[in-house]
Amino acid sequence: MLYRLLSKIDRNKFEVSVISLTDVGPVGEKIKELDIPVIGLGMKRGVPNPIFLLKLASILKKEKPDVLQTWMYHANLLGLLAGRLAGVKNIIWGIHHSNLDPKIEKRQTIAVAKWCGVLSRFSSKIICCSHASLQCHEQLGYSRDKMMVIPNGFDIGLFQPNRHSKSLLKELFLADDCLLVGHAARWHGQKDHPTLIKAARMVVDKLPNVHFVLCGDGVTHENETLSALIRQEGIEKHVHLLGRRNDIHTLMPQFDVYVSSSKAGEAFPIVLGEAMACEVPCVTTDVGDSAYIVGDTGFVVPPEHPQVLADAIVRCLSLPTEERKQLGKKARQRVEEHFALDLVVEKYENVYQSLL
């Protein structure tokens, strides 16, 4: 979302620079392509070091920003401390978690989030990407009067319907009458791939022409845990692991259904909106703001229930083709009206300007 925000922000009104606590990374390189300077501090992940707090404060003191927008817990904490040391007046936090499940999140992440709750009254504003996120952090003691919701935004120009493309079917050597169920998520506990794989077997038992297409970091055949789950269910020929893909906008419109199987931690799943913008009906678990995003344009089920998830996928795929198309059209219309990137960027700009 940070990259999308910076790609659309009015550069005539705002001069932007980015500081990464760690290295520049792939996102930072993309931001550089926008002709925005990016500095990487080089801090090792999971290893707090006060030296980097001083480095950050030094940079901020030199840059003298009118507004400091931080992103995620560690940046919120260090940004607040360094910003105050550097004399930055306006510090806005960005929160993109909906809960902090100790079974999924690292202990250090939870500790930092709780410290942020104690210090939240010293921030200028706290922007949550979802209503679920706001409620969760209010319960953690974050200052409610500082908090507001700005949802993630979607580039409806980049993510568009394209029902005629068959490139993915060809890439996978599948017949034209096969139905594709998409899932784009990194390999992480909160994404709950085991529930998805169990549900996939139940779907294939009823609809043998269905294939599941999974992509994301760590979602490859080299992932022995994931591969073992697929072999255990006996659906090797029906699950396709693509790994990290940079062409999600071309893959997404080729899915007949998009599914999100997450069980926790999600605040505002970006991929749901991207699928909806491509007129692809969604089946999602009820985590974070997923149900709010989908509205009445898809199917919402409880998390960690493979059979219920499978039944919803089957119901969606079994709809008459025209009815499924109309559901997809309603989904895109909902994104255009509520989550279009231009609308979201304007909300961020209004917050920044309100502090100047």
CSV table of N, CA and C in Angstrom, one decimal, residues 142-223:
chain,number,residue,atom,x,y,z
A,142,TYR,N,-4.5,2.0,22.9
A,142,TYR,CA,-4.1,3.1,22.0
A,142,TYR,C,-5.1,4.3,22.1
A,143,SER,N,-4.6,5.5,22.0
A,143,SER,CA,-5.5,6.7,22.2
A,143,SER,C,-6.6,6.7,21.1
A,144,ARG,N,-7.8,6.5,21.5
A,144,ARG,CA,-8.9,6.5,20.6
A,144,ARG,C,-9.1,7.8,19.9
A,145,ASP,N,-8.8,8.9,20.6
A,145,ASP,CA,-9.1,10.2,19.9
A,145,ASP,C,-8.1,10.5,18.9
A,146,LYS,N,-7.0,9.8,18.8
A,146,LYS,CA,-6.0,10.0,17.7
A,146,LYS,C,-6.2,9.1,16.5
A,147,MET,N,-7.1,8.1,16.7
A,147,MET,CA,-7.3,7.0,15.7
A,147,MET,C,-8.3,7.3,14.6
A,148,MET,N,-8.1,6.9,13.4
A,148,MET,CA,-9.0,7.0,12.3
A,148,MET,C,-8.8,5.8,11.3
A,149,VAL,N,-9.7,5.6,10.5
A,149,VAL,CA,-9.6,4.5,9.5
A,149,VAL,C,-9.5,5.1,8.1
A,150,ILE,N,-8.5,4.7,7.4
A,150,ILE,CA,-8.4,4.9,5.9
A,150,ILE,C,-8.1,3.6,5.3
A,151,PRO,N,-9.0,3.0,4.5
A,151,PRO,CA,-8.8,1.7,4.0
A,151,PRO,C,-7.7,1.6,3.0
A,152,ASN,N,-7.2,0.4,2.7
A,152,ASN,CA,-6.3,0.3,1.6
A,152,ASN,C,-7.0,0.6,0.3
A,153,GLY,N,-6.2,1.1,-0.7
A,153,GLY,CA,-6.8,1.4,-2.0
A,153,GLY,C,-6.3,0.6,-3.1
A,154,PHE,N,-7.1,0.5,-4.2
A,154,PHE,CA,-6.7,-0.4,-5.3
A,154,PHE,C,-6.7,0.3,-6.6
A,155,ASP,N,-5.7,0.0,-7.4
A,155,ASP,CA,-5.5,0.6,-8.7
A,155,ASP,C,-6.4,0.0,-9.7
A,156,ILE,N,-7.6,0.6,-9.9
A,156,ILE,CA,-8.6,0.0,-10.7
A,156,ILE,C,-8.3,0.1,-12.2
A,157,GLY,N,-7.2,0.9,-12.5
A,157,GLY,CA,-6.7,1.0,-13.9
A,157,GLY,C,-5.8,-0.2,-14.2
A,158,LEU,N,-5.0,-0.6,-13.2
A,158,LEU,CA,-4.1,-1.8,-13.4
A,158,LEU,C,-4.9,-3.1,-13.2
A,159,PHE,N,-5.8,-3.2,-12.2
A,159,PHE,CA,-6.6,-4.4,-12.0
A,159,PHE,C,-7.9,-4.3,-12.7
A,160,GLN,N,-8.0,-4.9,-13.9
A,160,GLN,CA,-9.2,-4.8,-14.7
A,160,GLN,C,-9.6,-6.2,-15.1
A,161,PRO,N,-10.9,-6.4,-15.4
A,161,PRO,CA,-11.4,-7.7,-15.9
A,161,PRO,C,-10.8,-8.0,-17.3
A,162,ASN,N,-10.5,-9.3,-17.5
A,162,ASN,CA,-10.0,-9.7,-18.8
A,162,ASN,C,-10.4,-11.2,-19.0
A,163,ARG,N,-11.7,-11.4,-19.3
A,163,ARG,CA,-12.2,-12.8,-19.3
A,163,ARG,C,-11.7,-13.6,-20.5
A,164,HIS,N,-11.1,-13.0,-21.5
A,164,HIS,CA,-10.7,-13.7,-22.7
A,164,HIS,C,-9.3,-14.3,-22.6
A,165,SER,N,-8.5,-13.9,-21.6
A,165,SER,CA,-7.2,-14.4,-21.5
A,165,SER,C,-7.1,-15.8,-21.1
A,166,LYS,N,-6.3,-16.6,-21.8
A,166,LYS,CA,-6.2,-18.0,-21.5
A,166,LYS,C,-4.7,-18.3,-21.2
A,167,SER,N,-3.9,-17.3,-21.0
A,167,SER,CA,-2.5,-17.5,-20.8
A,167,SER,C,-2.1,-18.4,-19.7
A,168,LEU,N,-2.9,-18.3,-18.6
A,168,LEU,CA,-2.6,-19.1,-17.4
A,168,LEU,C,-2.9,-20.6,-17.6
A,169,LEU,N,-4.1,-20.8,-18.3
A,169,LEU,CA,-4.4,-22.2,-18.6
A,169,LEU,C,-3.3,-22.8,-19.5
A,170,LYS,N,-2.8,-22.0,-20.4
A,170,LYS,CA,-1.8,-22.5,-21.3
A,170,LYS,C,-0.5,-22.8,-20.5
A,171,GLU,N,-0.1,-21.9,-19.6
A,171,GLU,CA,1.1,-22.0,-18.8
A,171,GLU,C,1.0,-23.3,-18.0
A,172,LEU,N,-0.2,-23.6,-17.5
A,172,LEU,CA,-0.4,-24.8,-16.7
A,172,LEU,C,-0.7,-26.1,-17.5
A,173,PHE,N,-0.8,-25.9,-18.8
A,173,PHE,CA,-1.2,-27.0,-19.7
A,173,PHE,C,-2.5,-27.6,-19.3
A,174,LEU,N,-3.5,-26.7,-19.1
A,174,LEU,CA,-4.9,-27.2,-18.7
A,174,LEU,C,-5.8,-26.9,-19.9
A,175,ALA,N,-6.9,-27.7,-19.9
A,175,ALA,CA,-7.9,-27.5,-20.9
A,175,ALA,C,-8.7,-26.3,-20.7
A,176,ASP,N,-9.4,-25.7,-21.7
A,176,ASP,CA,-10.1,-24.5,-21.6
A,176,ASP,C,-11.3,-24.6,-20.7
A,177,ASP,N,-11.8,-25.8,-20.5
A,177,ASP,CA,-13.0,-25.9,-19.6
A,177,ASP,C,-12.7,-26.1,-18.2
A,178,CYS,N,-11.4,-26.0,-17.8
A,178,CYS,CA,-11.0,-26.1,-16.4
A,178,CYS,C,-11.4,-24.8,-15.7
A,179,LEU,N,-11.8,-24.9,-14.4
A,179,LEU,CA,-12.1,-23.8,-13.6
A,179,LEU,C,-10.9,-23.5,-12.6
A,180,LEU,N,-10.5,-22.2,-12.5
A,180,LEU,CA,-9.4,-21.9,-11.7
A,180,LEU,C,-9.8,-21.1,-10.4
A,181,VAL,N,-9.3,-21.6,-9.3
A,181,VAL,CA,-9.5,-21.0,-8.0
A,181,VAL,C,-8.1,-20.4,-7.6
A,182,GLY,N,-8.1,-19.1,-7.4
A,182,GLY,CA,-6.8,-18.4,-7.1
A,182,GLY,C,-6.6,-18.1,-5.6
A,183,HIS,N,-5.4,-18.1,-5.2
A,183,HIS,CA,-5.0,-17.8,-3.9
A,183,HIS,C,-3.6,-17.2,-3.9
A,184,ALA,N,-3.5,-15.9,-3.5
A,184,ALA,CA,-2.2,-15.2,-3.5
A,184,ALA,C,-1.8,-14.8,-2.1
A,185,ALA,N,-0.8,-15.4,-1.5
A,185,ALA,CA,-0.4,-15.1,-0.1
A,185,ALA,C,0.9,-15.8,0.1
A,186,ARG,N,1.8,-15.1,0.9
A,186,ARG,CA,3.0,-15.7,1.3
A,186,ARG,C,2.8,-16.9,2.2
A,187,TRP,N,3.8,-17.7,2.3
A,187,TRP,CA,3.7,-18.9,3.3
A,187,TRP,C,3.9,-18.3,4.7
A,188,HIS,N,2.8,-18.3,5.4
A,188,HIS,CA,2.8,-17.8,6.8
A,188,HIS,C,1.6,-18.4,7.5
A,189,GLY,N,1.8,-18.6,8.8
A,189,GLY,CA,0.8,-19.2,9.6
A,189,GLY,C,-0.6,-18.5,9.5
A,190,GLN,N,-0.6,-17.2,9.4
A,190,GLN,CA,-1.9,-16.5,9.4
A,190,GLN,C,-2.6,-16.7,8.1
A,191,LYS,N,-2.0,-17.1,7.1
A,191,LYS,CA,-2.7,-17.4,5.8
A,191,LYS,C,-3.4,-18.7,5.8
A,192,ASP,N,-3.0,-19.6,6.7
A,192,ASP,CA,-3.7,-20.9,6.9
A,192,ASP,C,-3.8,-21.8,5.6
A,193,HIS,N,-2.6,-22.0,5.0
A,193,HIS,CA,-2.6,-22.9,3.8
A,193,HIS,C,-3.1,-24.3,4.1
A,194,PRO,N,-2.9,-24.9,5.3
A,194,PRO,CA,-3.5,-26.2,5.6
A,194,PRO,C,-5.0,-26.3,5.4
A,195,THR,N,-5.7,-25.3,5.9
A,195,THR,CA,-7.2,-25.3,5.7
A,195,THR,C,-7.5,-25.2,4.2
A,196,LEU,N,-6.8,-24.4,3.5
A,196,LEU,CA,-7.0,-24.2,2.1
A,196,LEU,C,-6.9,-25.5,1.3
A,197,ILE,N,-5.8,-26.3,1.6
A,197,ILE,CA,-5.5,-27.5,1.0
A,197,ILE,C,-6.5,-28.6,1.3
A,198,LYS,N,-7.0,-28.6,2.5
A,198,LYS,CA,-8.0,-29.6,2.9
A,198,LYS,C,-9.3,-29.2,2.1
A,199,ALA,N,-9.6,-27.9,2.1
A,199,ALA,CA,-10.8,-27.5,1.4
A,199,ALA,C,-10.7,-27.8,-0.1
A,200,ALA,N,-9.5,-27.7,-0.7
A,200,ALA,CA,-9.3,-27.9,-2.1
A,200,ALA,C,-9.6,-29.4,-2.4
A,201,ARG,N,-9.2,-30.3,-1.6
A,201,ARG,CA,-9.5,-31.7,-1.9
A,201,ARG,C,-11.0,-31.9,-1.9
A,202,MET,N,-11.8,-31.3,-0.9
A,202,MET,CA,-13.2,-31.5,-0.9
A,202,MET,C,-13.9,-30.9,-2.1
A,203,VAL,N,-13.3,-29.8,-2.6
A,203,VAL,CA,-13.9,-29.2,-3.8
A,203,VAL,C,-13.7,-30.1,-5.0
A,204,VAL,N,-12.4,-30.6,-5.2
A,204,VAL,CA,-12.1,-31.4,-6.3
A,204,VAL,C,-12.9,-32.7,-6.3
A,205,ASP,N,-13.2,-33.2,-5.1
A,205,ASP,CA,-14.1,-34.4,-5.0
A,205,ASP,C,-15.4,-34.2,-5.7
A,206,LYS,N,-15.9,-33.0,-5.6
A,206,LYS,CA,-17.2,-32.6,-6.2
A,206,LYS,C,-17.1,-32.1,-7.6
A,207,LEU,N,-16.1,-31.3,-7.9
A,207,LEU,CA,-15.9,-30.7,-9.2
A,207,LEU,C,-14.5,-31.0,-9.7
A,208,PRO,N,-14.4,-32.2,-10.4
A,208,PRO,CA,-13.0,-32.6,-10.8
A,208,PRO,C,-12.3,-31.7,-11.8
A,209,ASN,N,-13.0,-30.8,-12.4
A,209,ASN,CA,-12.3,-29.9,-13.4
A,209,ASN,C,-11.8,-28.6,-12.7
A,210,VAL,N,-11.8,-28.6,-11.4
A,210,VAL,CA,-11.3,-27.4,-10.7
A,210,VAL,C,-9.8,-27.5,-10.4
A,211,HIS,N,-9.1,-26.5,-10.6
A,211,HIS,CA,-7.7,-26.4,-10.2
A,211,HIS,C,-7.4,-25.2,-9.4
A,212,PHE,N,-6.6,-25.4,-8.4
A,212,PHE,CA,-6.2,-24.4,-7.4
A,212,PHE,C,-4.8,-23.8,-7.8
A,213,VAL,N,-4.7,-22.5,-7.9
A,213,VAL,CA,-3.5,-21.8,-8.3
A,213,VAL,C,-3.0,-21.0,-7.2
A,214,LEU,N,-1.9,-21.4,-6.6
A,214,LEU,CA,-1.4,-20.7,-5.4
A,214,LEU,C,-0.1,-20.0,-5.7
A,215,CYS,N,0.0,-18.7,-5.3
A,215,CYS,CA,1.3,-18.0,-5.5
A,215,CYS,C,1.6,-17.2,-4.3
A,216,GLY,N,2.9,-16.8,-4.2
A,216,GLY,CA,3.3,-16.0,-3.0
A,216,GLY,C,4.7,-16.5,-2.6
A,217,ASP,N,5.4,-15.7,-1.8
A,217,ASP,CA,6.7,-16.1,-1.3
A,217,ASP,C,6.6,-17.4,-0.5
A,218,GLY,N,7.5,-18.3,-0.9
A,218,GLY,CA,7.5,-19.6,-0.2
A,218,GLY,C,6.5,-20.6,-0.6
A,219,VAL,N,5.7,-20.3,-1.6
A,219,VAL,CA,4.6,-21.2,-2.0
A,219,VAL,C,5.2,-21.9,-3.3
A,220,THR,N,6.1,-22.8,-3.1
A,220,THR,CA,6.7,-23.5,-4.2
A,220,THR,C,6.8,-25.0,-3.8
A,221,HIS,N,7.2,-25.8,-4.8
A,221,HIS,CA,7.4,-27.2,-4.6
A,221,HIS,C,8.6,-27.5,-3.6
A,222,GLU,N,9.5,-26.5,-3.5
A,222,GLU,CA,10.6,-26.7,-2.6
A,222,GLU,C,10.2,-26.6,-1.1
A,223,ASN,N,9.0,-26.1,-0.9
A,223,ASN,CA,8.4,-26.0,0.4
A,223,ASN,C,7.9,-27.4,0.8
